[in-house]
Coordinates of C-alpha atoms in Angstrom, one line a residue:
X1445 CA -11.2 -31.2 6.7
X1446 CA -11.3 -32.5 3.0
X1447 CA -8.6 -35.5 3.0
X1448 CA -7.9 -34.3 -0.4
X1449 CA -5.3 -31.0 -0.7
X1450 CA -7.0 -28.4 -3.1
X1451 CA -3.6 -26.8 -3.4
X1452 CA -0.1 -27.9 -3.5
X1453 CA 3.7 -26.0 -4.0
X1454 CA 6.3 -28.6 -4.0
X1455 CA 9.8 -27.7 -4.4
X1456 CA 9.1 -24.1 -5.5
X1457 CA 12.2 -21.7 -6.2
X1458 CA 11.8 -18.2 -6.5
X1459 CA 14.4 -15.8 -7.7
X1460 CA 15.0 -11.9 -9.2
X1461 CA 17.3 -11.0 -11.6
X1462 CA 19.4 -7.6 -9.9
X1463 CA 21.7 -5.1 -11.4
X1464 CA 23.4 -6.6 -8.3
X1465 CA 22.9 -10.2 -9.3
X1466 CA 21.1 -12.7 -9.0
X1467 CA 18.6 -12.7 -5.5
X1468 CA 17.3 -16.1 -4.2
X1469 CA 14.0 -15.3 -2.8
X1470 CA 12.5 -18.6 -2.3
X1471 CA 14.2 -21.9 -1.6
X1472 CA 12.6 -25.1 -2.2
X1473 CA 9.0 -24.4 0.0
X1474 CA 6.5 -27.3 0.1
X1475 CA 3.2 -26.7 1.5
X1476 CA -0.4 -28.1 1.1
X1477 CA -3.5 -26.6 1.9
X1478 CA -7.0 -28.8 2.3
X1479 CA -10.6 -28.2 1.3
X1480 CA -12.1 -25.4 4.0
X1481 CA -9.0 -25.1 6.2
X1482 CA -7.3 -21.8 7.1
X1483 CA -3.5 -22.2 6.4
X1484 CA -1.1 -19.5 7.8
X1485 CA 2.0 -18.7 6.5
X1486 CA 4.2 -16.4 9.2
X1487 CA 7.9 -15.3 9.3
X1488 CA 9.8 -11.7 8.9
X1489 CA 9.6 -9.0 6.6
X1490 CA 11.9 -10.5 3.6
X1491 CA 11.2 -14.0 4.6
X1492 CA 9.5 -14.9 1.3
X1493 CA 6.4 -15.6 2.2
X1494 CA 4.4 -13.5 -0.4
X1495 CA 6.8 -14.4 -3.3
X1496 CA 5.8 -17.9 -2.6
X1497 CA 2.1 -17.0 -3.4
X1498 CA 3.0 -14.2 -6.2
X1499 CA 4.6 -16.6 -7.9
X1500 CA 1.9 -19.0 -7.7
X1501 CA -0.6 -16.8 -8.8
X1502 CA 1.9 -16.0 -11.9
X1503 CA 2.3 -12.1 -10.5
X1504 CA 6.1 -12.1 -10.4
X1505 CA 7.4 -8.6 -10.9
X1506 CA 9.3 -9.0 -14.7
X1507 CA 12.5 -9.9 -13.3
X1508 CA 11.5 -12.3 -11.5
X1509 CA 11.5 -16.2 -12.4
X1510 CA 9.9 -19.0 -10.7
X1511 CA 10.7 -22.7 -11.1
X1512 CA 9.1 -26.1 -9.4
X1513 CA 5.4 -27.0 -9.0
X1514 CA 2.1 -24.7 -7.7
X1515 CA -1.3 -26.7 -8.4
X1516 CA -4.5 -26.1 -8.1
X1517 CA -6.3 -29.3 -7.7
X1518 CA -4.9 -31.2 -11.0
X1519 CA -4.1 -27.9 -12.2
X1520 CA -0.6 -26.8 -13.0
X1521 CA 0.1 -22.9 -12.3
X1522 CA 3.8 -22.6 -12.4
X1523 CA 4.6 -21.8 -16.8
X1524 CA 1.0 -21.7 -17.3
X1525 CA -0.4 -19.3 -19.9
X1526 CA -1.7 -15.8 -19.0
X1527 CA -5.0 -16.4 -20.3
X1528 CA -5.4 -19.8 -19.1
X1529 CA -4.0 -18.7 -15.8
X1530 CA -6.8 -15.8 -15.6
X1531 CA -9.5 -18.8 -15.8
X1532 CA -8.6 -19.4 -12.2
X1533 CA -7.1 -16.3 -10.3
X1534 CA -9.9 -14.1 -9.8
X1535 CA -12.6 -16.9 -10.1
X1536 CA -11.4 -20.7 -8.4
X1537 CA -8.3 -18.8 -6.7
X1538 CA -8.1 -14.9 -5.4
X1539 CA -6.0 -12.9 -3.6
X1540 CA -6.4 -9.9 -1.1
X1541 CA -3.4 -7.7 -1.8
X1542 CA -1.3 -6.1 1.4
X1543 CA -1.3 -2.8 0.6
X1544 CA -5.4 -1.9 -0.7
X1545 CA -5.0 1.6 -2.0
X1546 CA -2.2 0.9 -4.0
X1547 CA -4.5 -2.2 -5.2
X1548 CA -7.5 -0.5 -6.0
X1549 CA -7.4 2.2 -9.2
X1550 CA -7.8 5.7 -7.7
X1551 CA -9.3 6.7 -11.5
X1552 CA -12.5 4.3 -10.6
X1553 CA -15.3 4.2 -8.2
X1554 CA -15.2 0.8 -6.6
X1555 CA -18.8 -0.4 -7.8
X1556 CA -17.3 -0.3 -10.9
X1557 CA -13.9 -1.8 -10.1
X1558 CA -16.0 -4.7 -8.6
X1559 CA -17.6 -4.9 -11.4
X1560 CA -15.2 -6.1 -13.6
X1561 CA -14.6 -9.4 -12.4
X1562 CA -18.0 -10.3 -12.3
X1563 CA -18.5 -9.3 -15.9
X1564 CA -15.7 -10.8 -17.0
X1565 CA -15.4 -14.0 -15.1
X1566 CA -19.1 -14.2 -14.3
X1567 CA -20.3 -13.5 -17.5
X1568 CA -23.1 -10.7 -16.0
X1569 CA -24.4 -7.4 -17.6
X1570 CA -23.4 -4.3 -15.7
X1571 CA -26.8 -3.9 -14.1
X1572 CA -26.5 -7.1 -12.7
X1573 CA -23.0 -6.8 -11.6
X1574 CA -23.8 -3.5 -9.7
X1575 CA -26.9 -5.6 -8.2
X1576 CA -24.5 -8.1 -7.0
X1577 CA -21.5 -5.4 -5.8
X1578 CA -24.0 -3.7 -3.4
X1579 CA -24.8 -7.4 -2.0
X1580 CA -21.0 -7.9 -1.6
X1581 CA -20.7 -4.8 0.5
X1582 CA -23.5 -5.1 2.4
X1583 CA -22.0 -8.9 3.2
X1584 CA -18.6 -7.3 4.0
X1585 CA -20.4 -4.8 6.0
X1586 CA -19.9 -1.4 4.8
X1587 CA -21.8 0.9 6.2
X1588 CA -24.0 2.8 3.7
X1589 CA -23.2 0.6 0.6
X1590 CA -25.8 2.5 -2.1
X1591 CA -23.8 5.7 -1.4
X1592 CA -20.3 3.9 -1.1
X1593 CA -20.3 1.7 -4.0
X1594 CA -20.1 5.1 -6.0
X1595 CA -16.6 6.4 -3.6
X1596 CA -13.6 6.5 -4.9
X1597 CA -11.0 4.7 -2.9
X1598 CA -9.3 8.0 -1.6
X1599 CA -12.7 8.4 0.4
X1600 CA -12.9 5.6 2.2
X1601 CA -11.1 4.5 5.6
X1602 CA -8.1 1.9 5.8
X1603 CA -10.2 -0.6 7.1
X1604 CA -13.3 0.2 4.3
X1605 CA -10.6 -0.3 1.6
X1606 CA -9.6 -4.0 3.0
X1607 CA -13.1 -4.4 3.0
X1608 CA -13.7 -3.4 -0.8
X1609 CA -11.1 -6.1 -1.3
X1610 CA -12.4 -9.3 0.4
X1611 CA -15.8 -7.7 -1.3
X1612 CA -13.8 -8.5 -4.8
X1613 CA -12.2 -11.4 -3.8
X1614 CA -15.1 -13.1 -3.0
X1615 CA -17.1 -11.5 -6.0
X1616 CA -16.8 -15.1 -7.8
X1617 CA -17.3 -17.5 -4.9
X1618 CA -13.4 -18.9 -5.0
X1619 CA -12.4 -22.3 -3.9
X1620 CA -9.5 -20.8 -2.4
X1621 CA -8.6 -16.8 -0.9
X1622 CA -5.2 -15.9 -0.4
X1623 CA -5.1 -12.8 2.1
X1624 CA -1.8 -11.1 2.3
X1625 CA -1.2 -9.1 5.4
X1626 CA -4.8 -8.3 5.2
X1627 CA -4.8 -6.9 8.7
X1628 CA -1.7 -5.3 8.5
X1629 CA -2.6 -1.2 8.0
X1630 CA -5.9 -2.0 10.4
X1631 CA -6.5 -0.6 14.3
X1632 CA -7.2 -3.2 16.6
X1633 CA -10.6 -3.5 16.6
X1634 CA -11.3 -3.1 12.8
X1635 CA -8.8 -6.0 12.9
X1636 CA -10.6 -8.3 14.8
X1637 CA -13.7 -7.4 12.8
X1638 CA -12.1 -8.1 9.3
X1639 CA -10.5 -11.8 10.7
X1640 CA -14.4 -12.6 12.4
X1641 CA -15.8 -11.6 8.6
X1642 CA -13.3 -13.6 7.1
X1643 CA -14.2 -16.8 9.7
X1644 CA -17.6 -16.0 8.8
X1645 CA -17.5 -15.8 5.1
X1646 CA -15.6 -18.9 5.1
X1647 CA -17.7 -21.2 7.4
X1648 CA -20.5 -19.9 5.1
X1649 CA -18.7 -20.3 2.0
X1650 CA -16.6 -23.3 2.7
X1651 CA -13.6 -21.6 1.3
X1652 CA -9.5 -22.7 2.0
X1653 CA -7.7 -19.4 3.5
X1654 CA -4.0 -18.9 3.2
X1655 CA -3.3 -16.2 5.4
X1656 CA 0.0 -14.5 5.3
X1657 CA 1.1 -12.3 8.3
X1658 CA 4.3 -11.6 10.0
X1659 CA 2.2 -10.8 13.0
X1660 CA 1.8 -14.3 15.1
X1661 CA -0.9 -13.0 17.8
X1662 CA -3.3 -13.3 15.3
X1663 CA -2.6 -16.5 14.0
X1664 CA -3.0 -18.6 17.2
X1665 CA -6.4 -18.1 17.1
X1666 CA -7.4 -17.7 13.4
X1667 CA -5.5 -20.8 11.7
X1668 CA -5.4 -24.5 11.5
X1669 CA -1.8 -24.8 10.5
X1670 CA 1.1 -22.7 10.1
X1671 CA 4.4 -22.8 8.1
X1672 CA 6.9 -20.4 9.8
X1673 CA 9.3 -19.2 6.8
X1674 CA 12.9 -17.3 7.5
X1675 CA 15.2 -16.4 4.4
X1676 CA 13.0 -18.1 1.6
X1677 CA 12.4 -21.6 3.7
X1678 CA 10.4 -23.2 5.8
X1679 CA 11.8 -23.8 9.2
X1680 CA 9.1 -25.5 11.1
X1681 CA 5.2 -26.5 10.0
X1682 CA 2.5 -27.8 12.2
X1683 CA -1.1 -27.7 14.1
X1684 CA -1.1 -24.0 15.1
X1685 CA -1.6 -25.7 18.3
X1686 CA 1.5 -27.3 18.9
X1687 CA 3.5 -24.2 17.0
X1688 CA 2.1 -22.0 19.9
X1689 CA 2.6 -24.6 22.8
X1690 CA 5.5 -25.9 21.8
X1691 CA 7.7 -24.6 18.7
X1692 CA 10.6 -26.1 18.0
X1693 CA 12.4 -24.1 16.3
X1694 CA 14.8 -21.4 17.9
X1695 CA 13.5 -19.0 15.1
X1696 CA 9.9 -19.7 16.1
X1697 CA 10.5 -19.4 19.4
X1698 CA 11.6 -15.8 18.8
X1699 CA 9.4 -14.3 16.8
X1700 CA 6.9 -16.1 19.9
X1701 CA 9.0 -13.8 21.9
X1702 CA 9.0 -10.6 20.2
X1703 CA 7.3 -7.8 21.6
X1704 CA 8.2 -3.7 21.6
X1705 CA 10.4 -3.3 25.2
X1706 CA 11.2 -0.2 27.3
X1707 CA 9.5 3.4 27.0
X1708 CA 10.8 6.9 26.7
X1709 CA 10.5 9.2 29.4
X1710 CA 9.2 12.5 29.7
X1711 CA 10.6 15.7 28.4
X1712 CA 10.9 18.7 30.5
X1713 CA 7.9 21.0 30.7
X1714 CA 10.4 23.7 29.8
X1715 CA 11.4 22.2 26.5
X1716 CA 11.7 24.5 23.3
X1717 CA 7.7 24.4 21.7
X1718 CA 8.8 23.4 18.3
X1719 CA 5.2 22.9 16.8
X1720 CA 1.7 24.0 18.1
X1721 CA -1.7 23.7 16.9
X1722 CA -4.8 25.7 17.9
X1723 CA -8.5 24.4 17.3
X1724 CA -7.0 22.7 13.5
X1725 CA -10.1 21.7 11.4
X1726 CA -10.1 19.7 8.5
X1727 CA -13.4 19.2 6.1
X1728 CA -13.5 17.3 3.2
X1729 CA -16.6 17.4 0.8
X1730 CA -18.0 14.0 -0.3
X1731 CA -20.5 13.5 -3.1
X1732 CA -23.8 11.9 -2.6
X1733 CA -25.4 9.1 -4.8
X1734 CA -24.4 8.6 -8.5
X1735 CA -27.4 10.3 -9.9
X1736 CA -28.7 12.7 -7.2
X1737 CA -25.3 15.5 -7.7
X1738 CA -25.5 16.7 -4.1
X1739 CA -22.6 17.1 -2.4
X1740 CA -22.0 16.8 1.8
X1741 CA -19.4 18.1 4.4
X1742 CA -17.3 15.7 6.8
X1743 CA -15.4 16.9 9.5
X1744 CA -12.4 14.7 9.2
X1745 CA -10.6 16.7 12.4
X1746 CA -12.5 18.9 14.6
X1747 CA -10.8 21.9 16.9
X1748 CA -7.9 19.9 17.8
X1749 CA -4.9 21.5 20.0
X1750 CA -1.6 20.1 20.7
X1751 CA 1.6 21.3 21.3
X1752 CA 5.2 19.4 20.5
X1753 CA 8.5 20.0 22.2
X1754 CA 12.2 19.6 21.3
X1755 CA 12.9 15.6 21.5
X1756 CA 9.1 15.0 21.8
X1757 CA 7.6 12.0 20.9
X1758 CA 3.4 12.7 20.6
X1759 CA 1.9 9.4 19.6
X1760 CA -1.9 10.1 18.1
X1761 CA -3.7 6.6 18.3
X1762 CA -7.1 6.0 17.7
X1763 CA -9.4 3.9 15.0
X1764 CA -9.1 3.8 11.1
X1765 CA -11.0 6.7 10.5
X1766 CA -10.4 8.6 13.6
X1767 CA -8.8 11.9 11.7
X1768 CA -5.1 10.9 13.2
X1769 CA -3.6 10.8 9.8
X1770 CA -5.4 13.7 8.3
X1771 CA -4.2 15.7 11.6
X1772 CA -1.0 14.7 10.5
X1773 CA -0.9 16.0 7.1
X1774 CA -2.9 19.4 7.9
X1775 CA 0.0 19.9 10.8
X1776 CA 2.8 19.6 7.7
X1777 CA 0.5 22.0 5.2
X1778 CA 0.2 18.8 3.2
X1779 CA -4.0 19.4 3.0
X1780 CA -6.2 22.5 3.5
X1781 CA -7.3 23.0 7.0
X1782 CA -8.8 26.0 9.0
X1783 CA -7.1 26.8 12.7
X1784 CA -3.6 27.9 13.8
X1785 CA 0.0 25.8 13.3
X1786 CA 3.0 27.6 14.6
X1787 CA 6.5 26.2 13.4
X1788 CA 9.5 27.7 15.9
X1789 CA 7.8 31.1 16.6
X1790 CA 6.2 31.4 13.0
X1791 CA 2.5 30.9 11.7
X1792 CA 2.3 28.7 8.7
X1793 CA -0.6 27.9 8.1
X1794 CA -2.1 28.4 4.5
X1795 CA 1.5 29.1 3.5
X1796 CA 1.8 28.6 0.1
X1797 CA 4.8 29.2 -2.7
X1798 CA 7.7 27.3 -3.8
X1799 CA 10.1 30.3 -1.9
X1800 CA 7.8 29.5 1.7
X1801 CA 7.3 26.1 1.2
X1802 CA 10.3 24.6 0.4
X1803 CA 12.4 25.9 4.0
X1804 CA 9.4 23.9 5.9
X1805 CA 9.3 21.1 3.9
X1806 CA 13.5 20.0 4.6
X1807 CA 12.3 20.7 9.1
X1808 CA 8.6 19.2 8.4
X1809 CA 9.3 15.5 6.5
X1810 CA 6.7 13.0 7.4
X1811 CA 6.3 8.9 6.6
X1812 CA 3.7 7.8 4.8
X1813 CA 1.5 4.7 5.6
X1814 CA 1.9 3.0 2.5
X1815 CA 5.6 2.9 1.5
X1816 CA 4.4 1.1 -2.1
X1817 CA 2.3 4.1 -3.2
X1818 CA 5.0 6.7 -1.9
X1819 CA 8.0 5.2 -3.7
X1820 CA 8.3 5.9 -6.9
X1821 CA 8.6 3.0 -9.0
X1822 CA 11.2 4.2 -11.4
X1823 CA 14.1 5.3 -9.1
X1824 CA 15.9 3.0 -7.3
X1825 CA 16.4 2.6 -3.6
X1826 CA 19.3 4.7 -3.5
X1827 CA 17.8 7.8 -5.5
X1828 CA 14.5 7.5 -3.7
X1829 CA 16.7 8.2 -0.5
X1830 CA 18.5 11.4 -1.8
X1831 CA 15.8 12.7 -4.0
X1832 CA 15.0 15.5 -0.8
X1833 CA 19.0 16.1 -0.9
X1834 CA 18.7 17.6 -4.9
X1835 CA 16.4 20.3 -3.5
X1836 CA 17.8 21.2 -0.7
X1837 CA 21.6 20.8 -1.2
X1838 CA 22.0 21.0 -4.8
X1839 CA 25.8 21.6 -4.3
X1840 CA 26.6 18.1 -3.1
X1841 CA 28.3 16.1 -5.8
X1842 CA 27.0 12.6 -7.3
X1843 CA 29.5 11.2 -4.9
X1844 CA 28.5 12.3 -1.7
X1845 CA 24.3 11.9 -2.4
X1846 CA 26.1 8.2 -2.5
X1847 CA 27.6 8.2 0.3
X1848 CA 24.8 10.5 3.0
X1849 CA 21.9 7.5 0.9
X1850 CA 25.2 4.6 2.4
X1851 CA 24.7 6.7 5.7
X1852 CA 20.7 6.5 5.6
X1853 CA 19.8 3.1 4.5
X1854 CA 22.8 1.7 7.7
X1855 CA 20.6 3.9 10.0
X1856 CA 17.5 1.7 9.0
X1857 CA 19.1 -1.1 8.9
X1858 CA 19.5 -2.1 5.1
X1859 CA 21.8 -3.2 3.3
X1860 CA 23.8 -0.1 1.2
X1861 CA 24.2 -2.3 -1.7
X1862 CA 20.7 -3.1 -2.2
X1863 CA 20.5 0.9 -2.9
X1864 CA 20.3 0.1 -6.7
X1865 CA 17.5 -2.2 -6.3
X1866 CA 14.1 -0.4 -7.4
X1867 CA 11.2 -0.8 -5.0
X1868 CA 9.1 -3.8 -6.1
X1869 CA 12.4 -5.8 -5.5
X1870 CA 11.9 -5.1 -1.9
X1871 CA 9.6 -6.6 0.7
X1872 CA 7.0 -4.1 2.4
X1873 CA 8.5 -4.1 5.4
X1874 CA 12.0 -3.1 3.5
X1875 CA 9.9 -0.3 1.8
X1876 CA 9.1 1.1 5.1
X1877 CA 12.8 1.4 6.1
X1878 CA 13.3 2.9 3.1
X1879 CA 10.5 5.8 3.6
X1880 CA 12.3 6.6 7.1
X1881 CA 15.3 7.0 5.6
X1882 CA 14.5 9.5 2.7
X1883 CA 12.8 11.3 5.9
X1884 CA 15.9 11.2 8.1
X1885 CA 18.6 12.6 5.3
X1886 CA 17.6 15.3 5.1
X1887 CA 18.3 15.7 9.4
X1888 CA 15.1 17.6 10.3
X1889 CA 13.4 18.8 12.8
X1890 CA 9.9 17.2 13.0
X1891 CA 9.1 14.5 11.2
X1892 CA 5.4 12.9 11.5
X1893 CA 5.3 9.1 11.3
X1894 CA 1.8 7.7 9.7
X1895 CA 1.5 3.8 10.4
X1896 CA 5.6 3.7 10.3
X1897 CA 5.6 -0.4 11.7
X1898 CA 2.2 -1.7 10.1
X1899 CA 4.1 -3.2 7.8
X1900 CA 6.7 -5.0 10.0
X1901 CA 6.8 -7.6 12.0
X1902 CA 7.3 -7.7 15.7
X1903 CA 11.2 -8.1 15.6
X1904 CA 11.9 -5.5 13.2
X1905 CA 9.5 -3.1 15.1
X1906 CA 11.6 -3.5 18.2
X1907 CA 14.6 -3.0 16.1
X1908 CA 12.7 0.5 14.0
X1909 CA 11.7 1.4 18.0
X1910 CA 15.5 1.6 19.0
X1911 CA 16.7 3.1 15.5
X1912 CA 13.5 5.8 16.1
X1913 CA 15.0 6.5 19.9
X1914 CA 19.0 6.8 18.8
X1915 CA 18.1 9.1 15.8
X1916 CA 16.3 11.1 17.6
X1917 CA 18.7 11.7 20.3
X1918 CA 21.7 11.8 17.7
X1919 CA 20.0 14.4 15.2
X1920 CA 17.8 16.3 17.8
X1921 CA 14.6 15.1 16.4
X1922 CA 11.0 15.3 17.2
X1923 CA 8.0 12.7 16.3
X1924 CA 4.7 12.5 15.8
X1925 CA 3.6 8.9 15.8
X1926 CA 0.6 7.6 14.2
X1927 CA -0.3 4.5 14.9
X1928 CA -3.3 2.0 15.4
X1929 CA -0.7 -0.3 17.7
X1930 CA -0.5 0.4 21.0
X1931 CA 2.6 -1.7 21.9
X1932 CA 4.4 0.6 19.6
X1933 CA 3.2 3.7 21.2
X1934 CA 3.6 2.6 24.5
X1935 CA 7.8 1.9 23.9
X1936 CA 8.3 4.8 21.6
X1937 CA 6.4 7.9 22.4
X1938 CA 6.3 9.6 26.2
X1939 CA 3.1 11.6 25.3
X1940 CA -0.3 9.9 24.2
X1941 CA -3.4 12.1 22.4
X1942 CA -6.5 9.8 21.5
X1943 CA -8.5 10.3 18.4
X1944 CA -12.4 9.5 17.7
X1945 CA -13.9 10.6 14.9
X1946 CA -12.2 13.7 14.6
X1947 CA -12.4 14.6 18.5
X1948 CA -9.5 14.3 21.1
X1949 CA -11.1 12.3 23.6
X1950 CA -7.9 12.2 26.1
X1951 CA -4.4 13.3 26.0
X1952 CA -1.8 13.4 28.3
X1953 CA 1.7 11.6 29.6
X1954 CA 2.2 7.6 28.1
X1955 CA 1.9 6.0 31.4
X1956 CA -1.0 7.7 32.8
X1957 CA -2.8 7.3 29.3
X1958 CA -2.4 3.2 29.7
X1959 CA -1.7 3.3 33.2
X1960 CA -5.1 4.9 34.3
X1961 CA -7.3 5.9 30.9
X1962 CA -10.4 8.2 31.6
X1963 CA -12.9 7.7 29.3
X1964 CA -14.5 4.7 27.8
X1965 CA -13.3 5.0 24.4
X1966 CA -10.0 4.8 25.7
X1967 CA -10.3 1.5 28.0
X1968 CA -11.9 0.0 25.1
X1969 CA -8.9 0.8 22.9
X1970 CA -6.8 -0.4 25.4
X1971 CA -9.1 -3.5 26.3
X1972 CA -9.0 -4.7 22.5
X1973 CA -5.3 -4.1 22.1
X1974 CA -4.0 -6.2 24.8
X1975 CA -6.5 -8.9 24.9
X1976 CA -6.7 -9.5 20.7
X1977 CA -6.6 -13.3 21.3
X1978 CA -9.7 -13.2 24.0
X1979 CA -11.3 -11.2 20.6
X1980 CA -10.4 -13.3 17.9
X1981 CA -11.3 -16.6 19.9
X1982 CA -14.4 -15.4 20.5
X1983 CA -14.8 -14.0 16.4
X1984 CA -13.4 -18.2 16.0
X1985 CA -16.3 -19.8 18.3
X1986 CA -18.9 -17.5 16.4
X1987 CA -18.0 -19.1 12.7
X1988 CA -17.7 -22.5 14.4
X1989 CA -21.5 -22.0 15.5
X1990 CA -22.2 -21.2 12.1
X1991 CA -20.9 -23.8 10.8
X1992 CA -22.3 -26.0 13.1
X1993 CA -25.3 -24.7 12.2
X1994 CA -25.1 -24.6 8.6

């Protein structure tokens, strides 16, 4: 480790102007990072551990204001101008965004969104930046990269997106890589894959990492030192040797201790069948090269049958790409599909029709994975929450939307007078809460849950895990759970259907799923999920050999 720091935030202050007031998001945060060193930076949703590095970066949202010091080597950041400022982010200093597809423009293919930094900072001609894009993918390792670097980003997997983006971030060779949550959206084993690339890349590269994350199992074996961070401060720093071994803090020693509890039990086999499906296909058709027009079929889901009963909980795991969260959208009529869906004793599939559609959609309400790019940024909190409650109870004054959207965000644990906050004034985690609660207003009967905890971190999941089980015995409910973590699934969901590339591999009750899994796929699932620190250490001796080596 260089003796000299590369980057240094001294007494940095980060606030947002409200229609509230004034909202102190940052308060007085030192930290120093060193030449080749991975640096993490843990602590809840809300804690204020991306603001730190937004507003390093000089990417505060426009009501936000930053004051003290950020510097890159003898480089000050903080009041620097945007032009100057673009001399180093996204060339000496770059950042890997949490949430990738609301990063990456849907309009443009991502050879061509790589592209533009290496034209622009690089100073190449477009042939040579697409020359050196395909060598980026192929050094991120995604598979097929002549035919991928022309995708759009809807076409590619979770995991292939956070790919594109250390592929950009890296585009220029940076002194310094700032990865926000970069795991966060990822299964398991794509997880461990991205952190080994990252160990890789930077033992190669000889790159600093500051890695945010609110999720400290990965930290222990990925980072050199960690700052733990709770209401916009740091509360303890150190080797991420002694955090683990022996934290100090009473904060740190929680969020050591957090982990989903309990598990739901069974419903009865004579439950009311709310929802069925019967051998549901979904096939998307992708295009071929840029020049050769031909166009191909993938089978995103393939014949898949389930059935979900009053106060069910279904929880569909399985890897990024594994056709769980297109099953999930082709059960609500949210994409074409081919098969059966049965909704209380009626057929809807290929319904169509404002007059059909709009009964289903106040029952059928479903979270999205990326609460970002499924909150619209022009409404606030409060209107985002009672949107559904315009259409389907128009005769409810102003006054009462008020008070059901008080009701909803109490449910999910926010604040009611942060409702006139918009959504870039919230923290991604916050977002999430907010996504379940436009879901839950409207008090229906299914509602399907894509990714609903990615974005949180372990002590909020166990609080969204107990809000997930009261609502749904208060209102009735039943879920469909998505989700890549298994914890999760394991505390909230009482029936278990794995996904692989399409196929349902296994199904059947929670505990004899994890208890005693029956095919391969499964115990590897299960193997990588429970043992992620066995992985990453192993991803962590593999860079150190390269190093070595180097």
């Amino acid at each position: 480790m260089a003796a000299e720091p590369i980057f240094t935030i001294r007494d940095l202050r980060v606030s947002f102007d409200t229609p509230d007031g004034t909202v102190d998001a940052v308060n007085g945060v030192d930290m120093t990072v060193h030449s080749g060193e991975t640096v993490a930076v843990v602590g809840e949703s809300g804690s204020g551990k991306s603001q730190v590095m937004m507003a390093a970066m000089g990417l505060l949202a426009s009501n936000g204001s930053a004051s003290g010091s950020a510097r890159y080597r003898d480089r000050e950041l903080i009041g620097m101008p945007g032009r100057r400022l673009n001399e180093i982010r996204g060339n000496k200093v770059t950042m890997i965004f949490q949430e990738p597809m609301t990063s990456l423009d849907p309009l443009y293919t991502i050879g061509r969104q790589m592209a533009e930094p290496l034209m622009v900072h690089g100073g190449m001609t477009a042939q040579q930046a697409r020359a050196r894009a395909l060598e980026l993918l192929r050094l991120v390792q995604i598979p097929d990269p002549e035919r991928r670097i022309d995708s759009y980003p809807h076409e590619l997997s979770g995991g292939q997106r956070q790919r594109v983006m250390i592929a950009m971030a890296l585009s220029n060779d940076p002194d310094l890589l700032i990865a926000d949550e970069p795991t966060t959206a990822l299964d398991v084993t794509i997880q461990a894959e991205i952190l080994g690339l990252l160990a890789e890349l930077q033992a190669r590269l000889g790159m600093a990492i500051i890695f945010i994350t609110h999720d400290l199992g990965i930290v222990e074996a990925f980072a050199d030192r960690v700052y733990v961070m709770r209401k916009g401060q740091v509360v303890e720093e150190g080797a991420a040797a002694d955090i683990f071994a022996a934290p100090r803090h009473d904060y740190t020693r929680m969020l050591l201790a957090a982990e989903p509890e309990g598990s739901k039990p069974p419903v009865s086999g004579d439950a009311d069948i709310l929802l069925s499906a019967d051998n549901v296909s979904v096939t998307f058709l992708r295009r071929g090269g840029l020049l050769s027009g031909r166009r191909f079929e993938v089978r995103a889901v393939r014949d898949v049958g389930l059935t979900l009963r009053r106060r069910q909980t279904i929880g569909i795991v399985g890897e990024s790409g594994s056709g769980k969260s297109t099953l999930g959208r082709a059960l609500l009529q949210l994409i074409p599909s081919e098969g059966r869906v049965v909704f209380q004793g009626r057929e809807i599939s290929g319904v169509s029709g404002r007059k059909e559609i709009l009964p289903l959609r106040r029952n059928l309400q479903m979270v999205f994975q990326d609460p970002y790019g499924s909150l619209s940024p022009r409404l606030t909190a409060g209107e985002i929450v009672t949107e559904g409650l315009l259409v389907h109870e128009p005769e409810l004054t102003a006054k009462q939307r008020d008070e059901r959207a008080v009701q909803a965000l109490r449910e999910v644990g926010l604040d009611p007078a942060s409702r006139n906050r918009f959504p870039h004034e919230f923290s991604g985690g916050q977002r999430q809460r907010i996504a379940i609660a436009r879901a839950i207003v409207l008090k229906p009967k299914v509602v399907v849950l894509d990714e609903p905890t990615s974005a949180l971190d372990r002590s909020v999941q166990k609080q969204i895990i107990v809000l997930l089980r009261e609502i749904q015995e208060r209102y009735d409910l039943s879920f469909i759970f998505i989700s890549h973590d298994l914890a999760v699934v394991r505390a909230l969901a009482d029936y278990v259907v794995v996904m692989r590339t399409g196929d349902i591999v296994e199904q059947g009750p929670t505990e004899e799923i994890f208890g005693n899994p029956q095919s391969d796929y499964t115990k590897a699932l299960m193997e990588a999920a429970f043992d992620l620190k066995t992985v990453l250490s192993r991803q962590a001796e593999r860079a150190r050999a390269l190093e070595a080596g180097a």
